[in-house]
N, CA, C and O atoms as a MOPAC input file, in Angstrom:
PM7 MOZYME 1SCF
protein

 N      0.85200 1    -1.17400 1     0.00000 1
 C      0.00000 1     0.00000 1     0.00000 1
 C      0.90000 1     1.23900 1     0.00000 1
 O      1.91600 1     1.27100 1     0.69400 1
 N      0.53200 1     2.23600 1    -0.76300 1
 C      1.34100 1     3.44200 1    -0.87500 1
 C      1.18300 1     4.32200 1     0.35800 1
 O      0.25100 1     4.15400 1     1.14500 1
 N      2.11200 1     5.26100 1     0.51100 1
 C      2.03600 1     6.20500 1     1.62700 1
 C      0.74900 1     7.02200 1     1.56800 1
 O      0.13500 1     7.29600 1     2.59900 1
 N      0.34800 1     7.40600 1     0.37100 1
 C     -0.88200 1     8.17900 1     0.20600 1
 C     -2.09200 1     7.36100 1     0.62500 1
 O     -3.00800 1     7.88100 1     1.26300 1
 N     -2.09900 1     6.08800 1     0.27000 1
 C     -3.21800 1     5.21900 1     0.64800 1
 C     -3.27400 1     5.05500 1     2.16200 1
 O     -4.35700 1     5.07200 1     2.74700 1
 N     -2.10300 1     4.89500 1     2.80600 1
 C     -2.07200 1     4.79500 1     4.26300 1
 C     -2.57600 1     6.07200 1     4.90700 1
 O     -3.33200 1     6.03200 1     5.87700 1
 N     -2.15600 1     7.20500 1     4.36400 1
 C     -2.59400 1     8.49500 1     4.89800 1
 C     -4.09700 1     8.64800 1     4.76000 1
 O     -4.76400 1     9.11100 1     5.68600 1
 N     -4.63500 1     8.26300 1     3.61500 1
 C     -6.08700 1     8.34000 1     3.40200 1
 C     -6.82500 1     7.40100 1     4.34700 1
 O     -7.88000 1     7.75000 1     4.87800 1
 N     -6.27600 1     6.22100 1     4.55600 1
 C     -6.89500 1     5.24300 1     5.44400 1
 C     -6.89000 1     5.75700 1     6.88600 1
 O     -7.88600 1     5.61700 1     7.59700 1
 N     -5.78600 1     6.34400 1     7.31500 1
 C     -5.69500 1     6.89800 1     8.66000 1
 C     -6.66700 1     8.06000 1     8.83300 1
 O     -7.34800 1     8.15800 1     9.85400 1
 N     -6.73000 1     8.92800 1     7.84700 1
 C     -7.64400 1    10.07000 1     7.89800 1
 C     -9.09900 1     9.60500 1     7.96000 1
 O     -9.89900 1    10.15800 1     8.71500 1
 N     -9.43600 1     8.59900 1     7.17200 1
 C    -10.80600 1     8.06900 1     7.17000 1
 C    -11.14300 1     7.45500 1     8.52500 1
 O    -12.25300 1     7.63100 1     9.02800 1
 N    -10.19200 1     6.73900 1     9.11600 1
 C    -10.42800 1     6.14600 1    10.43200 1
 C    -10.60500 1     7.23000 1    11.48700 1
 O    -11.47400 1     7.11900 1    12.35300 1
 N     -9.79500 1     8.26900 1    11.42100 1
 C     -9.91400 1     9.35800 1    12.38800 1
 C    -11.28400 1    10.03000 1    12.26100 1
 O    -11.90200 1    10.37200 1    13.26900 1
 N    -11.75100 1    10.21500 1    11.04900 1
 C    -13.08300 1    10.78500 1    10.84100 1
 C    -14.16900 1     9.86600 1    11.40000 1
 O    -15.15300 1    10.33800 1    11.96900 1
 N    -13.99300 1     8.57700 1    11.24100 1
 C    -14.94500 1     7.59800 1    11.76800 1
 C    -15.00000 1     7.66200 1    13.29800 1
 O    -16.07600 1     7.61400 1    13.89300 1
 N    -13.83100 1     7.77000 1    13.91900 1
 C    -13.75500 1     7.87300 1    15.38100 1
 C    -14.44000 1     9.15300 1    15.84400 1
 O    -15.19100 1     9.14200 1    16.81900 1
 N    -14.18400 1    10.25200 1    15.14700 1
 C    -14.81600 1    11.52500 1    15.49600 1
 C    -16.33400 1    11.45800 1    15.33100 1
 O    -17.08000 1    11.98300 1    16.15800 1
 N    -16.77900 1    10.81300 1    14.26300 1
 C    -18.22100 1    10.67400 1    14.02300 1
 C    -18.85900 1     9.80700 1    15.09900 1
 O    -19.96600 1    10.09700 1    15.55400 1
 N    -18.18100 1     8.75800 1    15.50400 1
 C    -18.66800 1     7.88000 1    16.56500 1
 C    -18.94400 1     8.69500 1    17.83100 1
 O    -19.99400 1     8.54600 1    18.45600 1
 N    -17.99600 1     9.55500 1    18.20100 1
 C    -18.16100 1    10.39300 1    19.39200 1
 C    -19.30400 1    11.39400 1    19.20500 1
 O    -20.10000 1    11.61500 1    20.11800 1
 N    -19.37600 1    11.99200 1    18.02500 1
 C    -20.41700 1    12.98800 1    17.75000 1
 C    -21.81600 1    12.37100 1    17.81500 1
 O    -22.72800 1    12.96800 1    18.38800 1
 N    -21.98800 1    11.19900 1    17.24200 1
 C    -23.29900 1    10.53300 1    17.23200 1
 C    -23.78900 1    10.20700 1    18.63900 1
 O    -24.99300 1    10.07700 1    18.86100 1
 N    -22.88500 1    10.07800 1    19.57000 1
 C    -23.23600 1     9.73300 1    20.95200 1
 C    -23.22200 1    10.94700 1    21.88200 1
 O    -23.42200 1    10.81800 1    23.09000 1
 N    -22.98200 1    12.12600 1    21.30300 1
 C    -22.87900 1    13.37200 1    22.06400 1
 C    -21.81900 1    13.26600 1    23.16200 1
 O    -22.02800 1    13.70500 1    24.29300 1
 N    -20.69000 1    12.67900 1    22.80700 1
 C    -19.59500 1    12.50600 1    23.75300 1
 C    -18.52900 1    13.57600 1    23.60400 1
 O    -17.57500 1    13.62100 1    24.38100 1
 N    -18.68700 1    14.43500 1    22.60900 1
 C    -17.65800 1    15.45200 1    22.37700 1
 C    -17.40000 1    16.30200 1    23.61800 1
 O    -16.26700 1    16.71100 1    23.87300 1
 N    -18.45800 1    16.56400 1    24.39000 1
 C    -18.30900 1    17.39000 1    25.59600 1
 C    -17.43100 1    16.72400 1    26.65200 1
 O    -16.86700 1    17.40200 1    27.51000 1
 N    -17.31600 1    15.41300 1    26.59100 1
 C    -16.48500 1    14.68100 1    27.55000 1
 C    -15.05000 1    14.50400 1    27.05500 1
 O    -14.14300 1    14.20300 1    27.83100 1
 N    -14.86600 1    14.69500 1    25.76200 1
 C    -13.56800 1    14.41800 1    25.15400 1
 C    -12.64000 1    15.62500 1    25.21900 1
 O    -12.26200 1    16.20000 1    24.19800 1
 N    -12.29000 1    15.98400 1    26.42600 1
 C    -11.30300 1    17.03600 1    26.64300 1
 C     -9.91000 1    16.39700 1    26.56600 1
 O     -9.78000 1    15.18500 1    26.73700 1
 N     -8.88800 1    17.18600 1    26.31500 1
 C     -7.53300 1    16.60800 1    26.31500 1
 C     -7.20800 1    15.88000 1    27.61900 1
 O     -6.57800 1    14.82300 1    27.59500 1
 N     -7.63000 1    16.43000 1    28.74600 1
 C     -7.38300 1    15.78000 1    30.04400 1
 C     -8.05500 1    14.41300 1    30.08900 1
 O     -7.41200 1    13.41500 1    30.41600 1
 N     -9.33900 1    14.36200 1    29.76600 1
 C    -10.07000 1    13.09900 1    29.84200 1
 C     -9.54600 1    12.07200 1    28.83800 1
 O     -9.42700 1    10.89000 1    29.15800 1
 N     -9.23800 1    12.52200 1    27.64600 1
 C     -8.73200 1    11.59800 1    26.63500 1
 C     -7.34600 1    11.06800 1    26.99200 1
 O     -7.05100 1     9.89300 1    26.77400 1
 N     -6.50000 1    11.93400 1    27.54000 1
 C     -5.16900 1    11.45200 1    27.92600 1
 C     -5.27400 1    10.45800 1    29.07700 1
 O     -4.51100 1     9.49400 1    29.14000 1
 N     -6.21100 1    10.69000 1    29.98100 1
 C     -6.41800 1     9.73700 1    31.07800 1
 C     -6.98300 1     8.41600 1    30.54900 1
 O     -6.55300 1     7.34500 1    30.97800 1
 N     -7.92300 1     8.48400 1    29.63800 1
 C     -8.49700 1     7.26400 1    29.04900 1
 C     -7.42500 1     6.48900 1    28.28400 1
 O     -7.39500 1     5.25900 1    28.32000 1
 N     -6.56200 1     7.20600 1    27.60600 1
 C     -5.46200 1     6.57800 1    26.88100 1
 C     -4.53400 1     5.83500 1    27.84000 1
 O     -4.10400 1     4.71700 1    27.55800 1
 N     -4.23200 1     6.46100 1    28.96700 1
 C     -3.37300 1     5.82200 1    29.97400 1
 C     -4.05100 1     4.58200 1    30.56500 1
 O     -3.39300 1     3.57000 1    30.80300 1
 N     -5.34400 1     4.65800 1    30.79900 1
 C     -6.08400 1     3.51100 1    31.33700 1
 C     -6.04100 1     2.35000 1    30.35000 1
 O     -5.80300 1     1.20900 1    30.74500 1
 N     -6.26700 1     2.63100 1    29.08500 1
 C     -6.25100 1     1.56300 1    28.08100 1
 C     -4.84800 1     0.97500 1    27.94000 1
 O     -4.70400 1    -0.23600 1    27.77500 1
 N     -3.81900 1     1.81100 1    28.00100 1
 C     -2.44500 1     1.30200 1    27.95800 1
 C     -2.17900 1     0.41000 1    29.16500 1
 O     -1.48800 1    -0.60200 1    29.05500 1
 N     -2.72700 1     0.78700 1    30.30900 1
 C     -2.57900 1    -0.04200 1    31.51200 1
 C     -3.28800 1    -1.37700 1    31.35300 1
 O     -2.78500 1    -2.40200 1    31.81500 1
 N     -4.43600 1    -1.38100 1    30.71400 1
 C     -5.14600 1    -2.63400 1    30.47800 1
 C     -4.34100 1    -3.54400 1    29.55000 1
 O     -4.36300 1    -4.76600 1    29.70500 1
 N     -3.63700 1    -2.95700 1    28.59300 1
 C     -2.75200 1    -3.72600 1    27.73500 1
 C     -1.59700 1    -4.29900 1    28.55400 1
 O     -1.23800 1    -5.46500 1    28.39200 1
 N     -1.02400 1    -3.49300 1    29.42000 1
 C      0.06200 1    -3.95700 1    30.28400 1
 C     -0.39600 1    -5.09200 1    31.18900 1
 O      0.36200 1    -6.02500 1    31.45500 1
 N     -1.61900 1    -5.01300 1    31.65500 1
 C     -2.14000 1    -6.02400 1    32.57100 1
 C     -2.13400 1    -7.41900 1    31.93700 1
 O     -1.92600 1    -8.41800 1    32.62600 1
 N     -2.36000 1    -7.48100 1    30.63800 1
 C     -2.36300 1    -8.77200 1    29.94500 1
 C     -0.99200 1    -9.44100 1    30.06100 1
 O     -0.89600 1   -10.66300 1    30.17700 1
 N      0.04800 1    -8.64000 1    30.03000 1
 C      1.41100 1    -9.18000 1    30.05800 1
 C      1.99500 1    -9.28100 1    31.46400 1
 O      3.05600 1    -9.87300 1    31.66500 1
 N      1.29800 1    -8.70300 1    32.42500 1
 C      1.79600 1    -8.74800 1    33.80900 1
 C      1.93100 1   -10.19100 1    34.26200 1
 O      1.06400 1   -11.02400 1    33.99900 1
 N      3.00300 1   -10.46600 1    34.92900 1
 C      3.32700 1   -11.76100 1    35.52000 1
 C      3.70000 1   -12.82900 1    34.49900 1
 O      3.89400 1   -13.98800 1    34.86700 1
 N      3.80300 1   -12.46700 1    33.24700 1
 C      4.31100 1   -13.41800 1    32.24800 1
 C      5.83100 1   -13.31200 1    32.25700 1
 O      6.38400 1   -12.32400 1    32.74000 1
 N      6.49300 1   -14.30700 1    31.73400 1
 C      7.95600 1   -14.29800 1    31.80200 1
 C      8.60000 1   -13.34100 1    30.80400 1
 O      9.78200 1   -13.02200 1    30.93700 1
 N      7.85900 1   -12.88400 1    29.82100 1
 C      8.38700 1   -11.90800 1    28.87200 1
 C      9.13900 1   -12.52800 1    27.70500 1
 O      9.48400 1   -11.82700 1    26.75400 1
 N      9.39500 1   -13.80500 1    27.75900 1
 C     10.14300 1   -14.48100 1    26.70000 1
 C      9.22300 1   -15.17200 1    25.69400 1
 O      9.64700 1   -15.49700 1    24.58500 1
 N      7.98000 1   -15.39500 1    26.07500 1
 C      7.07500 1   -16.11200 1    25.17600 1
 C      6.64300 1   -15.19500 1    24.02500 1
 O      6.51700 1   -13.98100 1    24.18700 1
 N      6.42400 1   -15.80100 1    22.88400 1
 C      5.97100 1   -15.01400 1    21.74200 1
 C      4.46200 1   -14.84900 1    21.83300 1
 O      3.76700 1   -15.68100 1    22.41500 1
 N      3.97500 1   -13.78100 1    21.25900 1
 C      2.53200 1   -13.53600 1    21.26700 1
 C      1.80700 1   -14.65000 1    20.52100 1
 O      0.69900 1   -15.03000 1    20.90000 1
 N      2.41500 1   -15.17200 1    19.47400 1
 C      1.76200 1   -16.23100 1    18.70800 1
 C      1.56200 1   -17.51300 1    19.51100 1
 O      0.73200 1   -18.34600 1    19.14700 1
 N      2.31100 1   -17.67800 1    20.59600 1
 C      2.14500 1   -18.88000 1    21.42500 1
 C      1.05600 1   -18.72000 1    22.48100 1
 O      0.72800 1   -19.67700 1    23.18300 1
 N      0.50000 1   -17.53000 1    22.59800 1
 C     -0.54300 1   -17.28100 1    23.58700 1
 C     -1.88000 1   -17.82900 1    23.08800 1
 O     -2.08000 1   -17.97600 1    21.88200 1
 N     -2.78700 1   -18.12900 1    24.00300 1
 C     -4.12100 1   -18.59300 1    23.58300 1
 C     -4.82600 1   -17.53600 1    22.71900 1
 O     -4.59200 1   -16.33700 1    22.86800 1
 N     -5.67400 1   -18.00100 1    21.83300 1
 C     -6.40600 1   -17.11100 1    20.92700 1
 C     -7.15000 1   -16.01500 1    21.70000 1
 O     -7.15200 1   -14.85700 1    21.28200 1
 N     -7.76900 1   -16.36900 1    22.80400 1
 C     -8.52000 1   -15.40100 1    23.61100 1
 C     -7.59100 1   -14.28300 1    24.11100 1
 O     -7.99200 1   -13.12000 1    24.15000 1
 N     -6.37800 1   -14.62300 1    24.48600 1
 C     -5.41600 1   -13.62800 1    24.96300 1
 C     -4.95400 1   -12.74700 1    23.80900 1
 O     -4.84600 1   -11.53100 1    23.96700 1
 N     -4.68100 1   -13.34000 1    22.65400 1
 C     -4.27200 1   -12.54600 1    21.48100 1
 C     -5.38500 1   -11.59300 1    21.06200 1
 O     -5.12200 1   -10.46700 1    20.64000 1
 N     -6.61800 1   -12.04600 1    21.18000 1
 C     -7.75300 1   -11.17800 1    20.85400 1
 C     -7.84700 1   -10.02600 1    21.85000 1
 O     -8.12700 1    -8.89500 1    21.45400 1
 N     -7.61900 1   -10.29200 1    23.12300 1
 C     -7.64000 1    -9.23400 1    24.13800 1
 C     -6.53800 1    -8.21400 1    23.87100 1
 O     -6.75200 1    -7.01300 1    24.03000 1
 N     -5.36900 1    -8.68400 1    23.47000 1
 C     -4.26800 1    -7.77700 1    23.12900 1
 C     -4.68300 1    -6.88700 1    21.96300 1
 O     -4.48400 1    -5.67300 1    21.99700 1
 N     -5.25200 1    -7.48800 1    20.95000 1
 C     -5.70200 1    -6.74500 1    19.77200 1
 C     -6.71400 1    -5.67300 1    20.14300 1
 O     -6.63800 1    -4.55000 1    19.64500 1
 N     -7.66200 1    -6.00800 1    21.01200 1
 C     -8.69100 1    -5.05400 1    21.41600 1
 C     -8.10100 1    -3.90100 1    22.22400 1
 O     -8.50000 1    -2.75000 1    22.04700 1
 N     -7.16200 1    -4.20200 1    23.10100 1
 C     -6.55200 1    -3.13900 1    23.90600 1
 C     -5.67600 1    -2.22900 1    23.04700 1
 O     -5.66700 1    -1.01300 1    23.24000 1
 N     -4.94300 1    -2.81100 1    22.10700 1
 C     -4.15400 1    -1.99900 1    21.17600 1
 C     -5.08100 1    -1.07300 1    20.38900 1
 O     -4.76800 1     0.10100 1    20.18600 1
 N     -6.20800 1    -1.59800 1    19.95200 1
 C     -7.17400 1    -0.78700 1    19.21500 1
 C     -7.71600 1     0.34700 1    20.08300 1
 O     -7.85200 1     1.47800 1    19.61400 1
 N     -8.02500 1     0.05100 1    21.34200 1
 C     -8.51100 1     1.09800 1    22.24600 1
 C     -7.47800 1     2.21600 1    22.40000 1
 O     -7.82600 1     3.39600 1    22.36500 1
 N     -6.22000 1     1.84500 1    22.57000 1
 C     -5.15200 1     2.83800 1    22.70500 1
 C     -5.09100 1     3.69700 1    21.43900 1
 O     -5.01700 1     4.92300 1    21.51900 1
 N     -5.12300 1     3.05600 1    20.28800 1
 C     -5.03500 1     3.76200 1    19.01500 1
 C     -6.22600 1     4.69400 1    18.80900 1
 O     -6.06100 1     5.83200 1    18.37000 1
 N     -7.41100 1     4.21300 1    19.12300 1
 C     -8.62100 1     5.02800 1    18.95200 1
 C     -8.57300 1     6.26800 1    19.84700 1
 O     -8.87300 1     7.37300 1    19.39400 1
 N     -8.19900 1     6.08800 1    21.11400 1
 C     -8.09500 1     7.25800 1    21.99700 1
 C     -6.99900 1     8.21400 1    21.53600 1
 O     -7.14600 1     9.42900 1    21.66500 1
 N     -5.90700 1     7.67900 1    21.00100 1
 C     -4.84600 1     8.53600 1    20.49200 1
 C     -5.33600 1     9.34900 1    19.28700 1
 O     -5.05600 1    10.54300 1    19.18200 1
 N     -6.06200 1     8.69700 1    18.39000 1
 C     -6.62600 1     9.42100 1    17.24400 1
 C     -7.58400 1    10.51400 1    17.70200 1
 O     -7.56700 1    11.62900 1    17.18100 1
 N     -8.40700 1    10.18400 1    18.67100 1
 C     -9.38000 1    11.16100 1    19.16800 1
 C     -8.66800 1    12.33900 1    19.83700 1
 O     -9.04800 1    13.49200 1    19.63400 1
 N     -7.64100 1    12.05100 1    20.62900 1
 C     -6.86600 1    13.10600 1    21.27900 1
 C     -6.22200 1    14.02000 1    20.23100 1
 O     -6.19200 1    15.23900 1    20.39500 1
 N     -5.71300 1    13.42400 1    19.16900 1
 C     -5.13500 1    14.23600 1    18.09400 1
 C     -6.18600 1    15.11200 1    17.42400 1
 O     -5.90200 1    16.26100 1    17.08800 1
 N     -7.37800 1    14.59700 1    17.22700 1
 C     -8.45800 1    15.40900 1    16.64300 1
 C     -8.79400 1    16.59500 1    17.53200 1
 O     -8.91300 1    17.72500 1    17.06000 1
 N     -8.94400 1    16.33000 1    18.80600 1
 C     -9.35100 1    17.37000 1    19.75500 1
 C     -8.27000 1    18.44200 1    19.91200 1
 O     -8.58200 1    19.61900 1    20.08900 1
 N     -7.01400 1    18.03700 1    19.84900 1
 C     -5.91600 1    18.98700 1    20.05200 1
 C     -5.36900 1    19.56500 1    18.75000 1
 O     -4.54100 1    20.47600 1    18.77500 1
 N     -5.82200 1    19.04900 1    17.62500 1
 C     -5.34700 1    19.54700 1    16.34000 1
 C     -3.94500 1    19.07000 1    15.98000 1
 O     -3.26200 1    19.69900 1    15.17200 1
 N     -3.51800 1    17.97400 1    16.56900 1
 C     -2.18800 1    17.43100 1    16.28900 1
 C     -2.25700 1    16.51000 1    15.07600 1
 O     -3.11200 1    15.62900 1    14.99500 1
 N     -1.34700 1    16.73000 1    14.14100 1
 C     -1.20300 1    15.83400 1    12.99600 1
 C     -0.33500 1    14.67200 1    13.48000 1
 O      0.87800 1    14.81900 1    13.63100 1
 N     -0.95300 1    13.53300 1    13.71800 1
 C     -0.26500 1    12.38700 1    14.30500 1
 C      0.93400 1    11.94800 1    13.47900 1
 O      2.00500 1    11.70000 1    14.03300 1
 N      0.77300 1    11.85000 1    12.17500 1
 C      1.87500 1    11.39600 1    11.33700 1
 C      3.02600 1    12.39400 1    11.33400 1
 O      4.18900 1    11.99500 1    11.40700 1
 N      2.72100 1    13.67700 1    11.25100 1
 C      3.76800 1    14.70500 1    11.27400 1
 C      4.48400 1    14.70800 1    12.62400 1
 O      5.70800 1    14.83400 1    12.67700 1
 N      3.73000 1    14.57000 1    13.70700 1
 C      4.32800 1    14.53800 1    15.04600 1
 C      5.24100 1    13.32500 1    15.19700 1
 O      6.32600 1    13.43000 1    15.76900 1
 N      4.80500 1    12.17600 1    14.68600 1
 C      5.61800 1    10.96100 1    14.77200 1
 C      6.89200 1    11.09500 1    13.94200 1
 O      7.96300 1    10.68400 1    14.38800 1
 N      6.78900 1    11.65600 1    12.76100 1
 C      7.97200 1    11.86800 1    11.91800 1
 C      8.96600 1    12.80200 1    12.60300 1
 O     10.17000 1    12.54200 1    12.61400 1
 N      8.45000 1    13.89500 1    13.17600 1
 C      9.30800 1    14.85300 1    13.87000 1
 C      9.99500 1    14.19900 1    15.07000 1
 O     11.19200 1    14.39300 1    15.28100 1
 N      9.24900 1    13.43500 1    15.84800 1
 C      9.80500 1    12.78400 1    17.03300 1
 C     10.83900 1    11.72500 1    16.64400 1
 O     11.86200 1    11.58000 1    17.31400 1
 N     10.57700 1    10.99700 1    15.57900 1
 C     11.53200 1    10.00600 1    15.10700 1
 C     12.84700 1    10.67300 1    14.69500 1
 O     13.92500 1    10.14700 1    14.97300 1
 N     12.75700 1    11.82200 1    14.03600 1
 C     13.96200 1    12.56100 1    13.64500 1
 C     14.71900 1    13.04800 1    14.88100 1
 O     15.94700 1    12.98600 1    14.92100 1
 N     13.99300 1    13.53100 1    15.88400 1
 C     14.63500 1    13.95400 1    17.14100 1
 C     15.32600 1    12.77500 1    17.81600 1
 O     16.45300 1    12.90400 1    18.29500 1
 N     14.65900 1    11.63600 1    17.85500 1
 C     15.23600 1    10.45100 1    18.48700 1
 C     16.47400 1     9.95600 1    17.74000 1
 O     17.40500 1     9.43400 1    18.35300 1
 N     16.48300 1    10.11700 1    16.43100 1
 C     17.65300 1     9.72700 1    15.65300 1
 C     18.86100 1    10.57600 1    16.05400 1
 O     19.99000 1    10.08500 1    16.06300 1
 N     18.62600 1    11.84000 1    16.38300 1
 C     19.70300 1    12.71800 1    16.84400 1
 C     20.15100 1    12.34100 1    18.25100 1
 O     21.34700 1    12.33500 1    18.54400 1
 N     19.19800 1    12.03000 1    19.11800 1
 C     19.51200 1    11.66900 1    20.50600 1
 C     20.20100 1    10.32200 1    20.60300 1
 O     21.06400 1    10.11300 1    21.45700 1
 N     19.81500 1     9.41100 1    19.72300 1
 C     20.30000 1     8.03600 1    19.79000 1
 C     20.94900 1     7.62300 1    18.46800 1
 O     20.36700 1     6.83500 1    17.72300 1
 N     22.13500 1     8.13500 1    18.16400 1
 C     22.79800 1     7.73400 1    16.91900 1
 C     23.04800 1     6.22100 1    16.91700 1
 O     23.58300 1     5.67800 1    17.88400 1
 N     22.66700 1     5.55900 1    15.85200 1
 C     22.73600 1     4.09500 1    15.78800 1
 C     24.12900 1     3.56500 1    16.10000 1
 O     24.26800 1     2.56700 1    16.80700 1
 N     25.15900 1     4.22200 1    15.58100 1
 C     26.51000 1     3.71800 1    15.80000 1
 C     26.95700 1     3.85000 1    17.25400 1
 O     27.88400 1     3.16400 1    17.68500 1
 N     26.30300 1     4.72900 1    18.01000 1
 C     26.66700 1     4.92800 1    19.40900 1
 C     25.85000 1     4.05300 1    20.36200 1
 O     26.35800 1     3.62000 1    21.39700 1
 N     24.60400 1     3.79600 1    20.02100 1
 C     23.70100 1     3.13600 1    20.97100 1
 C     23.31700 1     1.70300 1    20.59000 1
 O     22.60200 1     1.04100 1    21.34300 1
 N     23.76900 1     1.22400 1    19.45600 1
 C     23.37400 1    -0.10800 1    18.98700 1
 C     23.55700 1    -1.15100 1    20.09400 1
 O     24.64600 1    -1.30400 1    20.64600 1
 N     22.47300 1    -1.86300 1    20.40500 1
 C     22.52400 1    -2.93200 1    21.39600 1
 C     22.52000 1    -2.47500 1    22.83600 1
 O     22.67200 1    -3.29400 1    23.74300 1
 N     22.34900 1    -1.17500 1    23.07000 1
 C     22.35400 1    -0.64000 1    24.43500 1
 C     20.97700 1    -0.05700 1    24.74200 1
 O     20.26800 1     0.38900 1    23.84000 1
 N     20.60400 1    -0.06400 1    26.02300 1
 C     19.26900 1     0.42000 1    26.38500 1
 C     19.30600 1     1.63900 1    27.30900 1
 O     18.29900 1     1.96400 1    27.93700 1
 N     20.42700 1     2.30200 1    27.39700 1
 C     20.53500 1     3.46900 1    28.26600 1
 C     19.80300 1     4.65900 1    27.66200 1
 O     19.58500 1     4.72500 1    26.45200 1
 N     19.43000 1     5.59300 1    28.52200 1
 C     18.80800 1     6.82800 1    28.07900 1
 C     19.86500 1     7.71800 1    27.44000 1
 O     21.04600 1     7.64000 1    27.77800 1
 N     19.42500 1     8.57100 1    26.50700 1
 C     20.36200 1     9.41600 1    25.76700 1
 C     21.23700 1    10.27500 1    26.66900 1
 O     22.36700 1    10.59800 1    26.30100 1
 N     20.74200 1    10.64800 1    27.83000 1
 C     21.51900 1    11.48900 1    28.73600 1
 C     22.65700 1    10.70800 1    29.42700 1
 O     23.49800 1    11.29800 1    30.10600 1
 N     22.67000 1     9.40200 1    29.24600 1
 C     23.70000 1     8.55900 1    29.84800 1
 C     24.84800 1     8.25900 1    28.87900 1
 O     25.78500 1     7.55100 1    29.24600 1
 N     24.79200 1     8.77900 1    27.66300 1
 C     25.85600 1     8.52800 1    26.68900 1
 C     26.78500 1     9.70300 1    26.61900 1
 O     27.74900 1     9.68400 1    25.85300 1

C-alpha cells in the first residue's frame, strides 16, 4: 500500500472515530485531560495482559482469547490517540515523523546499537 493510501486510510479512520463520538454526544467529555487519562487507562489494560508473564514467550504462542484481548486493547489505545489528536489539532503522522527525527539525533545508531541506556547517559 502506498504512503498516500495509508494516509487516506488513517484520515478516514480518524473521521470515523470523530463521528462515533459525535453521534453519541460525547464530544463534551472528550477534553484533552479526559482523553489522555483514558489513553493511559487503556495502555494499563494492555500492560495487565502481560503482567506476571515471563516476557520471553511469543505472542503467537498465547491462547487465541489472549491474542484477541491484546488486539482489542491496542485498538482502544489507538482510537483514543486518534481522538486526542483530533481534539488537540495534532497531525499524528507529522508529530511521529518529527519525534523520530529527534530520536535519531539523541540516539545515533553507531553509538547506541545494542544498548538500552537513556540518551543522557551517553
